[in-house]
CSV table of C-alpha atoms in Angstrom, one decimal:
chain,number,residue,atom,x,y,z
A,10,MET,CA,150.2,153.2,-78.1
A,11,PRO,CA,153.5,155.1,-78.0
A,12,ARG,CA,156.0,154.5,-75.2
A,13,THR,CA,156.3,157.2,-72.5
A,14,SER,CA,158.8,159.9,-73.3
A,15,PRO,CA,161.5,160.4,-72.2
A,16,PRO,CA,162.7,156.8,-71.6
A,17,LEU,CA,162.7,155.8,-68.0
A,18,SER,CA,166.4,154.9,-68.3
A,19,THR,CA,167.2,158.6,-68.7
A,20,LEU,CA,165.6,159.6,-65.4
A,21,LEU,CA,165.4,156.8,-62.8
A,22,PRO,CA,168.1,156.8,-60.1
A,23,PRO,CA,170.2,153.7,-60.1
A,24,LEU,CA,169.7,153.2,-56.3
A,25,ILE,CA,166.1,152.7,-55.1
A,26,CYS,CA,165.0,152.4,-51.5
A,27,GLY,CA,162.6,149.5,-51.1
A,28,THR,CA,159.9,149.2,-48.5
A,29,ALA,CA,159.2,145.5,-48.3
A,30,THR,CA,160.8,145.7,-44.9
A,31,PHE,CA,158.0,148.0,-43.7
A,32,ASN,CA,156.0,144.9,-43.2
A,33,ASN,CA,155.5,142.1,-40.7
A,34,GLN,CA,157.0,139.6,-43.1
A,35,TYR,CA,160.5,140.8,-42.3
A,36,ASN,CA,159.8,142.5,-38.9
A,37,PRO,CA,157.7,141.6,-35.9
A,38,ASP,CA,156.0,145.1,-35.8
A,39,PRO,CA,156.3,147.3,-38.9
A,40,TYR,CA,154.9,150.3,-36.9
A,41,ALA,CA,157.9,150.1,-34.5
A,42,ILE,CA,160.3,150.6,-37.4
A,43,PRO,CA,161.6,154.2,-37.7
A,44,THR,CA,160.1,154.5,-41.2
A,45,THR,CA,159.9,158.3,-41.2
A,46,ALA,CA,163.5,158.6,-40.1
A,47,ILE,CA,164.6,156.1,-42.8
A,48,VAL,CA,162.8,158.0,-45.6
A,49,HIS,CA,164.0,161.4,-44.4
A,50,GLU,CA,167.6,160.3,-44.0
A,51,ALA,CA,167.5,158.5,-47.4
A,52,LEU,CA,166.4,161.7,-49.0
A,53,ALA,CA,169.0,163.7,-47.2
A,54,LEU,CA,171.6,161.2,-48.4
A,55,GLY,CA,170.6,161.6,-52.0
A,56,VAL,CA,168.3,158.7,-52.5
A,57,ARG,CA,165.6,159.8,-55.0
A,58,ALA,CA,163.4,156.7,-55.5
A,59,PHE,CA,161.2,154.5,-53.3
A,60,ASP,CA,159.6,151.2,-54.2
A,61,THR,CA,156.5,149.9,-52.4
A,62,SER,CA,153.4,147.8,-52.8
A,63,PRO,CA,149.9,147.3,-51.4
A,64,TYR,CA,151.0,143.7,-50.7
A,65,TYR,CA,153.6,145.0,-48.2
A,66,GLY,CA,151.1,145.4,-45.4
A,67,PRO,CA,151.2,149.0,-44.2
A,68,ALA,CA,154.2,150.0,-46.3
A,69,GLU,CA,152.4,152.4,-48.6
A,70,ASP,CA,150.7,154.1,-45.7
A,71,LEU,CA,154.0,154.4,-43.8
A,72,LEU,CA,155.9,155.7,-46.8
A,73,GLY,CA,153.2,158.1,-47.6
A,74,ALA,CA,153.1,159.4,-44.0
A,75,ALA,CA,156.9,159.9,-44.1
A,76,LEU,CA,156.6,161.9,-47.4
A,77,ASP,CA,153.7,164.0,-46.3
A,78,THR,CA,155.7,166.0,-43.8
A,79,PRO,CA,157.0,169.6,-43.6
A,80,PHE,CA,160.6,168.3,-44.0
A,81,VAL,CA,159.9,166.7,-47.3
A,82,HIS,CA,157.5,169.4,-48.6
A,83,GLN,CA,160.0,172.1,-47.8
A,84,ASN,CA,163.1,170.4,-49.2
A,85,PHE,CA,162.1,167.8,-51.8
A,86,PRO,CA,159.6,168.8,-54.4
A,87,ARG,CA,157.5,165.8,-55.7
A,88,GLN,CA,159.2,166.0,-59.1
A,89,ASP,CA,162.6,165.4,-57.5
A,90,TYR,CA,161.8,161.8,-56.4
A,91,PHE,CA,160.3,158.7,-57.9
A,92,LEU,CA,157.5,156.5,-56.5
A,93,LEU,CA,157.2,152.9,-57.7
A,94,THR,CA,154.4,150.7,-56.6
A,95,LYS,CA,152.5,147.6,-57.8
A,96,VAL,CA,149.0,146.2,-58.5
A,97,GLY,CA,147.5,142.7,-58.5
A,98,ARG,CA,148.8,141.0,-55.4
A,99,ILE,CA,146.6,141.2,-52.4
A,100,SER,CA,148.0,138.6,-50.0
A,101,GLY,CA,150.0,135.4,-50.1
A,102,ASN,CA,147.4,133.4,-52.0
A,103,GLU,CA,145.2,136.2,-53.4
A,104,PHE,CA,145.7,137.9,-56.7
A,105,ASP,CA,143.3,140.2,-58.6
A,106,TYR,CA,144.4,141.1,-62.1
A,107,SER,CA,141.0,142.5,-63.3
A,108,ALA,CA,140.8,146.0,-64.8
A,109,SER,CA,138.3,147.1,-62.1
A,110,TRP,CA,140.6,146.1,-59.2
A,111,THR,CA,143.6,147.7,-61.0
A,112,ARG,CA,141.7,151.0,-61.1
A,113,HIS,CA,140.8,150.7,-57.4
A,114,SER,CA,144.4,149.8,-56.5
A,115,ILE,CA,145.8,152.8,-58.3
A,116,GLN,CA,143.4,155.2,-56.7
A,117,ARG,CA,144.2,153.7,-53.2
A,118,SER,CA,148.0,154.0,-53.8
A,119,LEU,CA,147.6,157.6,-54.9
A,120,GLU,CA,145.8,158.4,-51.6
A,121,ARG,CA,148.1,156.4,-49.4
A,122,LEU,CA,151.2,158.0,-50.9
A,123,HIS,CA,149.7,161.5,-50.9
A,124,THR,CA,150.6,162.1,-54.5
A,125,ASP,CA,148.9,163.1,-57.8
A,126,TYR,CA,150.8,160.6,-59.9
A,127,LEU,CA,152.9,157.4,-59.8
A,128,ASP,CA,156.2,157.2,-61.6
A,129,VAL,CA,156.1,153.4,-62.1
A,130,VAL,CA,153.4,150.8,-61.6
A,131,TYR,CA,154.3,147.1,-61.8
A,132,CYS,CA,152.1,144.1,-62.1
A,133,HIS,CA,153.1,142.3,-58.9
A,134,ASP,CA,154.4,138.7,-58.9
A,135,VAL,CA,153.2,137.9,-62.4
A,136,GLU,CA,154.1,134.2,-62.2
A,137,PHE,CA,151.0,133.5,-60.0
A,138,VAL,CA,148.5,134.4,-62.7
A,139,SER,CA,147.9,133.6,-66.4
A,140,PRO,CA,149.6,135.5,-69.3
A,141,GLU,CA,146.1,136.7,-70.3
A,142,GLU,CA,145.6,138.3,-66.9
A,143,VAL,CA,148.9,140.0,-67.1
A,144,LEU,CA,148.1,141.4,-70.5
A,145,THR,CA,144.8,142.6,-69.2
A,146,VAL,CA,146.4,144.7,-66.5
A,147,VAL,CA,149.2,146.0,-68.7
A,148,THR,CA,146.6,147.2,-71.2
A,149,GLU,CA,144.6,148.8,-68.4
A,150,LEU,CA,147.6,150.5,-66.9
A,151,ARG,CA,148.6,151.9,-70.3
A,152,ARG,CA,145.0,153.1,-70.8
A,153,ILE,CA,145.1,154.9,-67.5
A,154,ARG,CA,148.5,156.3,-68.4
A,155,ALA,CA,147.2,157.7,-71.7
A,156,GLU,CA,143.9,159.0,-70.4
A,157,THR,CA,144.7,160.4,-66.9
A,158,ARG,CA,148.5,160.7,-66.7
A,159,VAL,CA,148.5,159.5,-63.1
A,160,ILE,CA,150.9,156.7,-64.3
A,161,LYS,CA,154.1,157.4,-66.2
A,162,TYR,CA,155.7,154.0,-66.7
A,163,VAL,CA,154.4,150.4,-66.7
A,164,GLY,CA,156.2,147.2,-65.9
A,165,ILE,CA,156.1,143.7,-64.3
A,166,SER,CA,157.8,142.1,-61.4
A,167,GLY,CA,158.3,138.6,-60.2
A,168,TYR,CA,160.7,135.8,-59.3
A,169,PRO,CA,161.2,133.2,-62.1
A,170,VAL,CA,163.3,134.9,-64.7
A,171,THR,CA,162.0,132.7,-67.6
A,172,THR,CA,158.5,133.8,-66.8
A,173,LEU,CA,159.5,137.4,-66.8
A,174,CYS,CA,161.2,136.9,-70.2
A,175,GLU,CA,158.2,135.1,-71.7
A,176,LEU,CA,155.8,137.8,-70.6
A,177,ALA,CA,158.0,140.6,-71.8
A,178,GLU,CA,158.2,138.9,-75.2
A,179,MET,CA,154.4,138.2,-75.3
A,180,ILE,CA,153.5,141.8,-74.4
A,181,LEU,CA,155.8,143.2,-77.1
A,182,GLU,CA,154.3,140.8,-79.6
A,183,LYS,CA,150.7,141.4,-78.7
A,184,THR,CA,150.8,145.2,-78.2
A,185,GLY,CA,153.8,146.4,-80.3
A,186,GLU,CA,155.0,148.3,-77.2
A,187,PRO,CA,157.8,147.0,-74.9
A,188,LEU,CA,157.6,147.2,-71.2
A,189,ASP,CA,159.3,150.2,-69.6
A,190,ILE,CA,160.6,148.2,-66.7
A,191,VAL,CA,160.9,144.6,-65.4
A,192,MET,CA,162.0,144.0,-61.8
A,193,SER,CA,163.5,140.7,-60.7
A,194,TYR,CA,164.3,139.8,-57.1
A,195,ALA,CA,166.8,137.4,-55.6
A,196,ASN,CA,168.1,136.5,-59.0
A,197,PHE,CA,171.4,138.4,-59.0
A,198,THR,CA,173.0,137.5,-55.8
A,199,LEU,CA,176.1,135.6,-54.5
A,200,GLN,CA,174.0,132.5,-54.8
A,201,ASN,CA,172.0,133.0,-57.9
A,202,THR,CA,173.0,135.0,-61.1
A,203,ARG,CA,170.2,133.8,-63.4
A,204,LEU,CA,169.1,137.4,-64.0
A,205,ALA,CA,172.4,138.0,-65.9
A,206,THR,CA,173.0,134.6,-67.4
A,207,ILE,CA,169.5,133.8,-68.6
A,208,ALA,CA,167.2,136.8,-68.5
A,209,LEU,CA,169.3,139.8,-69.6
A,210,PRO,CA,169.7,138.9,-73.3
A,211,ARG,CA,166.0,138.1,-73.7
A,212,LEU,CA,164.7,141.1,-71.8
A,213,LYS,CA,167.0,143.4,-73.9
A,214,ALA,CA,165.7,141.7,-77.1
A,215,ALA,CA,162.1,142.3,-75.9
A,216,GLY,CA,162.9,146.0,-75.7
A,217,VAL,CA,162.7,146.4,-71.9
A,218,ASP,CA,164.2,149.7,-71.0
A,219,VAL,CA,165.2,149.2,-67.3
A,220,VAL,CA,165.8,146.0,-65.2
A,221,PRO,CA,166.2,146.7,-61.5
A,222,ASN,CA,167.8,144.0,-59.3
A,223,ALA,CA,166.0,143.7,-56.0
A,224,SER,CA,166.6,141.6,-52.8
A,225,VAL,CA,170.4,141.3,-53.1
A,226,LEU,CA,170.5,139.1,-50.0
A,227,GLY,CA,167.9,136.7,-51.5
A,228,MET,CA,165.1,137.7,-49.2
A,229,GLY,CA,167.5,137.5,-46.2
A,230,LEU,CA,168.9,134.1,-47.1
A,231,LEU,CA,172.5,135.4,-47.4
A,232,ARG,CA,172.9,136.3,-43.7
A,233,ARG,CA,175.1,134.9,-41.0
A,234,LYS,CA,172.1,134.5,-38.7
A,235,GLY,CA,169.8,133.0,-41.4
A,236,VAL,CA,166.5,134.1,-42.9
A,237,PRO,CA,164.6,136.9,-41.1
A,238,ILE,CA,161.7,135.8,-38.9
A,239,GLY,CA,158.9,138.4,-38.6
A,240,ALA,CA,155.4,138.2,-37.3
A,241,GLN,CA,154.5,135.8,-40.1
A,242,GLY,CA,157.1,133.3,-38.9
A,243,ASP,CA,159.4,131.5,-41.3
A,244,PHE,CA,158.1,132.7,-44.7
A,245,HIS,CA,161.2,132.0,-46.7
A,246,PRO,CA,160.7,129.5,-49.6
A,247,SER,CA,164.3,128.2,-49.6
A,248,PRO,CA,164.8,124.4,-48.9
A,249,GLU,CA,166.7,123.4,-45.7
A,250,LYS,CA,169.7,122.0,-47.7
A,251,LEU,CA,170.2,125.4,-49.4
A,252,ARG,CA,170.1,127.1,-46.0
A,253,ALA,CA,172.7,124.7,-44.7
A,254,ALA,CA,174.9,125.4,-47.7
A,255,ILE,CA,174.6,129.1,-47.0
A,256,GLN,CA,175.5,128.6,-43.4
A,257,ALA,CA,178.6,126.6,-44.4
A,258,ALA,CA,179.6,129.4,-46.8
A,259,SER,CA,179.1,131.9,-44.1
A,260,ASP,CA,181.3,130.0,-41.7
A,261,TRP,CA,184.0,129.7,-44.5
A,262,SER,CA,183.9,133.5,-45.0
A,263,ASP,CA,184.2,134.2,-41.3
A,264,ALA,CA,187.4,132.1,-41.2
A,265,GLN,CA,189.2,134.2,-43.8
A,266,ASP,CA,191.8,136.7,-42.8
A,267,ILE,CA,190.0,139.7,-44.3
A,268,LYS,CA,188.3,142.6,-42.6
A,269,ASP,CA,184.5,142.9,-43.2
A,270,LYS,CA,184.1,139.3,-44.2
A,271,ARG,CA,180.5,138.6,-43.0
A,272,ILE,CA,178.6,137.0,-45.8
A,273,GLU,CA,175.9,139.7,-45.8
A,274,LYS,CA,178.5,142.4,-46.2
A,275,VAL,CA,180.2,140.6,-49.1
A,276,ALA,CA,176.8,139.8,-50.7
A,277,ILE,CA,175.6,143.4,-50.7
A,278,ARG,CA,178.7,144.9,-52.1
A,279,TRP,CA,179.2,142.1,-54.7
A,280,ALA,CA,175.6,142.4,-56.0
A,281,PHE,CA,175.6,146.2,-56.1
A,282,GLU,CA,179.0,146.4,-57.7
A,283,ASN,CA,178.6,143.7,-60.3
A,284,TRP,CA,175.0,144.6,-61.3
A,285,MET,CA,176.1,148.2,-61.6
A,286,ARG,CA,178.3,146.9,-64.5
A,287,GLU,CA,176.5,143.8,-65.8
A,288,GLY,CA,173.1,145.5,-65.7
A,289,ALA,CA,174.3,148.8,-67.3
A,290,SER,CA,172.7,148.1,-70.6
A,291,VAL,CA,169.3,148.0,-68.9
A,292,GLY,CA,170.3,150.5,-66.3
A,293,SER,CA,169.6,154.2,-65.8
A,294,ARG,CA,171.3,157.7,-65.8
A,295,GLY,CA,169.5,159.3,-62.9
A,296,ASP,CA,171.0,160.8,-59.8
A,297,PRO,CA,173.4,158.2,-58.4
A,298,ALA,CA,173.4,159.5,-54.8
A,299,SER,CA,177.1,159.8,-54.7
A,300,GLY,CA,177.2,162.2,-51.8
A,301,ILE,CA,177.8,165.4,-53.7
A,302,PRO,CA,175.3,167.6,-51.7
A,303,TRP,CA,172.1,169.0,-53.1
A,304,THR,CA,172.7,168.5,-56.8
A,305,ARG,CA,170.8,166.8,-59.6
A,306,GLU,CA,173.8,164.8,-60.8
A,307,LYS,CA,174.2,163.4,-64.3
A,308,ILE,CA,175.9,160.0,-64.8
A,309,GLU,CA,178.0,161.4,-67.6
A,310,LYS,CA,180.2,163.0,-64.9
A,311,TYR,CA,181.0,159.5,-63.5
A,312,GLY,CA,181.9,157.3,-66.4
A,313,GLY,CA,179.7,158.3,-69.2
A,314,THR,CA,177.4,155.2,-69.2
A,315,LYS,CA,174.3,154.0,-67.5
A,316,LEU,CA,174.5,152.2,-64.2
A,317,GLY,CA,172.7,149.0,-63.4
A,318,VAL,CA,169.8,149.7,-61.0
A,319,SER,CA,169.6,148.1,-57.6
A,320,VAL,CA,166.9,148.1,-54.9
A,321,MET,CA,168.0,148.2,-51.2
A,322,GLY,CA,165.9,147.2,-48.2
A,323,VAL,CA,166.6,148.4,-44.7
A,324,SER,CA,164.8,148.3,-41.4
A,325,ASN,CA,166.6,151.0,-39.5
A,326,THR,CA,168.8,154.0,-40.1
A,327,GLU,CA,172.0,152.1,-39.1
A,328,GLU,CA,171.4,149.7,-42.0
A,329,LEU,CA,170.7,152.7,-44.3
A,330,TYR,CA,174.0,154.4,-43.3
A,331,GLU,CA,176.0,151.2,-43.9
A,332,THR,CA,174.3,150.5,-47.2
A,333,MET,CA,175.0,154.1,-48.4
A,334,ARG,CA,178.7,153.7,-47.3
A,335,VAL,CA,178.9,150.6,-49.5
A,336,TRP,CA,177.1,152.2,-52.4
A,337,ARG,CA,179.3,155.3,-52.4
A,338,SER,CA,182.5,153.3,-52.1
A,339,ILE,CA,181.5,151.4,-55.2
A,340,LEU,CA,180.9,154.7,-57.0
A,341,ASP,CA,184.4,155.8,-55.9
A,342,GLY,CA,185.8,152.8,-57.7
A,343,LEU,CA,184.3,153.6,-61.1
A,344,GLU,CA,186.1,155.4,-63.9
A,345,GLY,CA,186.2,159.0,-62.7
A,346,GLY,CA,185.6,157.9,-59.2
A,347,GLU,CA,188.5,159.7,-57.7
A,348,LYS,CA,186.9,163.0,-58.7
A,349,THR,CA,183.6,161.8,-57.2
A,350,ALA,CA,185.3,161.0,-53.9
A,351,ILE,CA,187.0,164.4,-53.8
A,352,ASP,CA,183.9,166.4,-54.8
A,353,SER,CA,181.8,164.6,-52.1
A,354,GLY,CA,184.4,165.3,-49.4
A,355,ARG,CA,185.5,161.7,-48.9
A,356,GLY,CA,189.0,162.2,-50.2
A,357,ALA,CA,191.4,161.3,-53.0
A,358,ASN,CA,192.5,158.0,-51.5
A,359,ASP,CA,189.0,156.5,-51.6
A,360,HIS,CA,189.2,155.5,-55.2
A,361,ALA,CA,192.2,153.3,-54.5
A,362,TRP,CA,190.6,151.9,-51.4
A,363,SER,CA,187.5,151.0,-53.4
A,364,LEU,CA,189.5,149.1,-55.9
A,365,LYS,CA,191.3,147.2,-53.1
A,366,ARG,CA,188.0,146.3,-51.5
A,367,GLN,CA,186.6,145.2,-54.8
A,368,LYS,CA,189.4,142.6,-55.1
A,369,GLU,CA,188.8,141.4,-51.5
A,370,VAL,CA,185.1,141.0,-52.1
A,371,GLN,CA,185.6,139.2,-55.4
A,372,ALA,CA,188.0,136.8,-53.7
A,373,LEU,CA,185.5,136.1,-50.9
A,374,ALA,CA,182.7,135.7,-53.4
A,375,THR,CA,184.6,133.2,-55.4
A,376,GLY,CA,185.2,131.1,-52.3
A,377,ILE,CA,181.6,131.4,-51.1
A,378,ARG,CA,180.3,130.2,-54.4
A,379,ARG,CA,182.8,127.3,-54.4
A,380,VAL,CA,181.4,126.2,-51.0
A,381,LEU,CA,177.8,126.5,-52.3
A,382,GLY,CA,178.6,124.1,-55.1
A,383,GLU,CA,175.5,122.6,-56.6
A,384,TRP,CA,173.3,125.3,-55.0
A,385,VAL,CA,174.8,128.0,-57.2
A,386,ASP,CA,172.1,129.3,-59.5
A,387,TYR,CA,169.4,127.2,-57.8
A,388,ALA,CA,166.0,128.9,-57.9
A,389,TRP,CA,163.1,127.7,-55.7
A,390,PRO,CA,159.7,127.1,-57.4
A,391,SER,CA,157.4,130.1,-57.6
A,392,PRO,CA,154.5,129.6,-57.1
A,393,ALA,CA,154.9,126.5,-55.0
A,394,PRO,CA,153.3,123.3,-56.2
A,395,GLY,CA,149.6,123.2,-55.6
A,396,PHE,CA,149.1,126.9,-55.4
A,397,ILE,CA,145.5,128.1,-55.8
A,398,ASN,CA,144.5,131.7,-56.2
A,399,LYS,CA,141.8,132.1,-53.5
A,400,ARG,CA,140.6,135.4,-54.9
A,401,SER,CA,137.1,134.5,-56.2
A,402,ALA,CA,135.6,138.0,-56.7
A,403,PRO,CA,136.8,141.6,-56.4
A,404,ALA,CA,136.3,143.1,-53.0
A,405,VAL,CA,137.5,146.3,-51.4
A,406,PRO,CA,139.5,145.5,-48.3
A,407,ALA,CA,139.1,147.3,-45.0
A,408,PRO,CA,141.5,150.2,-44.5
A,409,LEU,CA,144.7,149.6,-42.6
A,410,PRO,CA,145.2,151.3,-39.3
A,411,THR,CA,146.6,154.8,-39.4
A,412,PRO,CA,150.4,154.6,-38.9
A,413,ALA,CA,151.7,155.8,-35.6
A,414,ALA,CA,154.3,158.6,-35.6
A,415,SER,CA,157.8,157.3,-36.4
A,416,PRO,CA,160.8,158.4,-34.5
A,417,ASP,CA,162.6,161.5,-35.7
A,418,PRO,CA,165.7,161.0,-37.9
A,419,GLN,CA,168.8,160.1,-36.0
A,420,SER,CA,171.8,162.3,-36.5
A,421,LYS,CA,173.9,161.3,-39.5
A,422,LYS,CA,177.0,159.2,-38.9
A,423,ASP,CA,180.3,159.4,-40.8
A,424,LEU,CA,179.5,157.9,-44.2
A,425,ASN,CA,183.0,158.3,-45.5
A,426,LYS,CA,184.2,154.9,-44.6
A,427,GLU,CA,182.4,151.6,-45.4
A,428,GLY,CA,181.9,149.5,-42.3
A,429,SER,CA,182.6,152.0,-39.6
A,430,ASP,CA,181.2,151.0,-36.2
A,431,PHE,CA,178.3,149.1,-37.8
A,432,ARG,CA,176.5,146.3,-36.0
A,433,SER,CA,173.6,145.2,-38.3
A,434,MET,CA,172.9,144.6,-41.9
A,435,PRO,CA,169.8,144.8,-44.1
A,436,ALA,CA,167.4,141.9,-44.1
A,437,ILE,CA,166.8,141.6,-47.8
């Protein structure tokens, strides 16, 4: 079966807005999050890709409701943005990788997202099921892609990088077609870089086209105030000693004589900036959301190479604005970044400022990793020992409640300077 043409890496934007935060795992009440405002402001700021999943509670419904609005219909044609979703994971301990459930899940996602097609569909958290089950779903997704065209690109996602590599290699061997995309989360962060050191060579050898890096804060681990506590309580799988090491590293960073030294601010910029370079060989050439208004930009203008793909997660528009400030500052520091800064209205000095900030962040990151010591590159077990998939037979779940109206977008703040009057940081 031929791979989808053109390659995903020629189209996908290198910055994706994730919606795992539109869920009670990260927030007490996902319906209280200004999801419509987040989505509308993200689009207005140049973000052109959204990642979601049926597993993220009401996230698909909330994202779909935000996209099915006059603002989006009048300003952003469907072909101008990408929708990435997943199949297979139902709940914390329920997975259904059957062909029949896959078809049901795809149809449900199309309806929730108010779209005729899905740009990317992942098999969600593949480490929880057998390789044979993953192969079944990949085969079914590719059949749907070929026969109905409601799917464009097919991939897998999960946590253990060795499992992702083994499955990518197996799928290439069994089918003769490599995966379009493999998403890892919490594996290229200040604390853990196994995505680059272990997975990257193997995934490239398996022919994987794009490898996004998600959860740059390690599911909220790399925060001054600790892991996020939503309605589900403390869900984070990290051990207490790792959390203590992170707190010690955060305290060390706070004591340094450098502006914007909070561990989460360092962690976000470090991961975005370094994966933009280290993940470039499995990156993409889509619109980089540099701030040049209303254009379908081409990466060739800003350095001539692909950029490593990152997924951001935010819970309010303040976090979105700050994340976009960081992202654009990183773009300003690339080769050709001075022109990017000028064309976007930020100014000629922003290129030099970005390079200065890059050095500051690298120095802080080196110190933080030194404090972490033996916990550098630690990965928690997934699934946890004793895990049992409680899904015994396919069943269609009851529909989620209709999302309430989300607050209107807030007025944009000055995005020209990273860190301006900002009081919160993303949770993931």
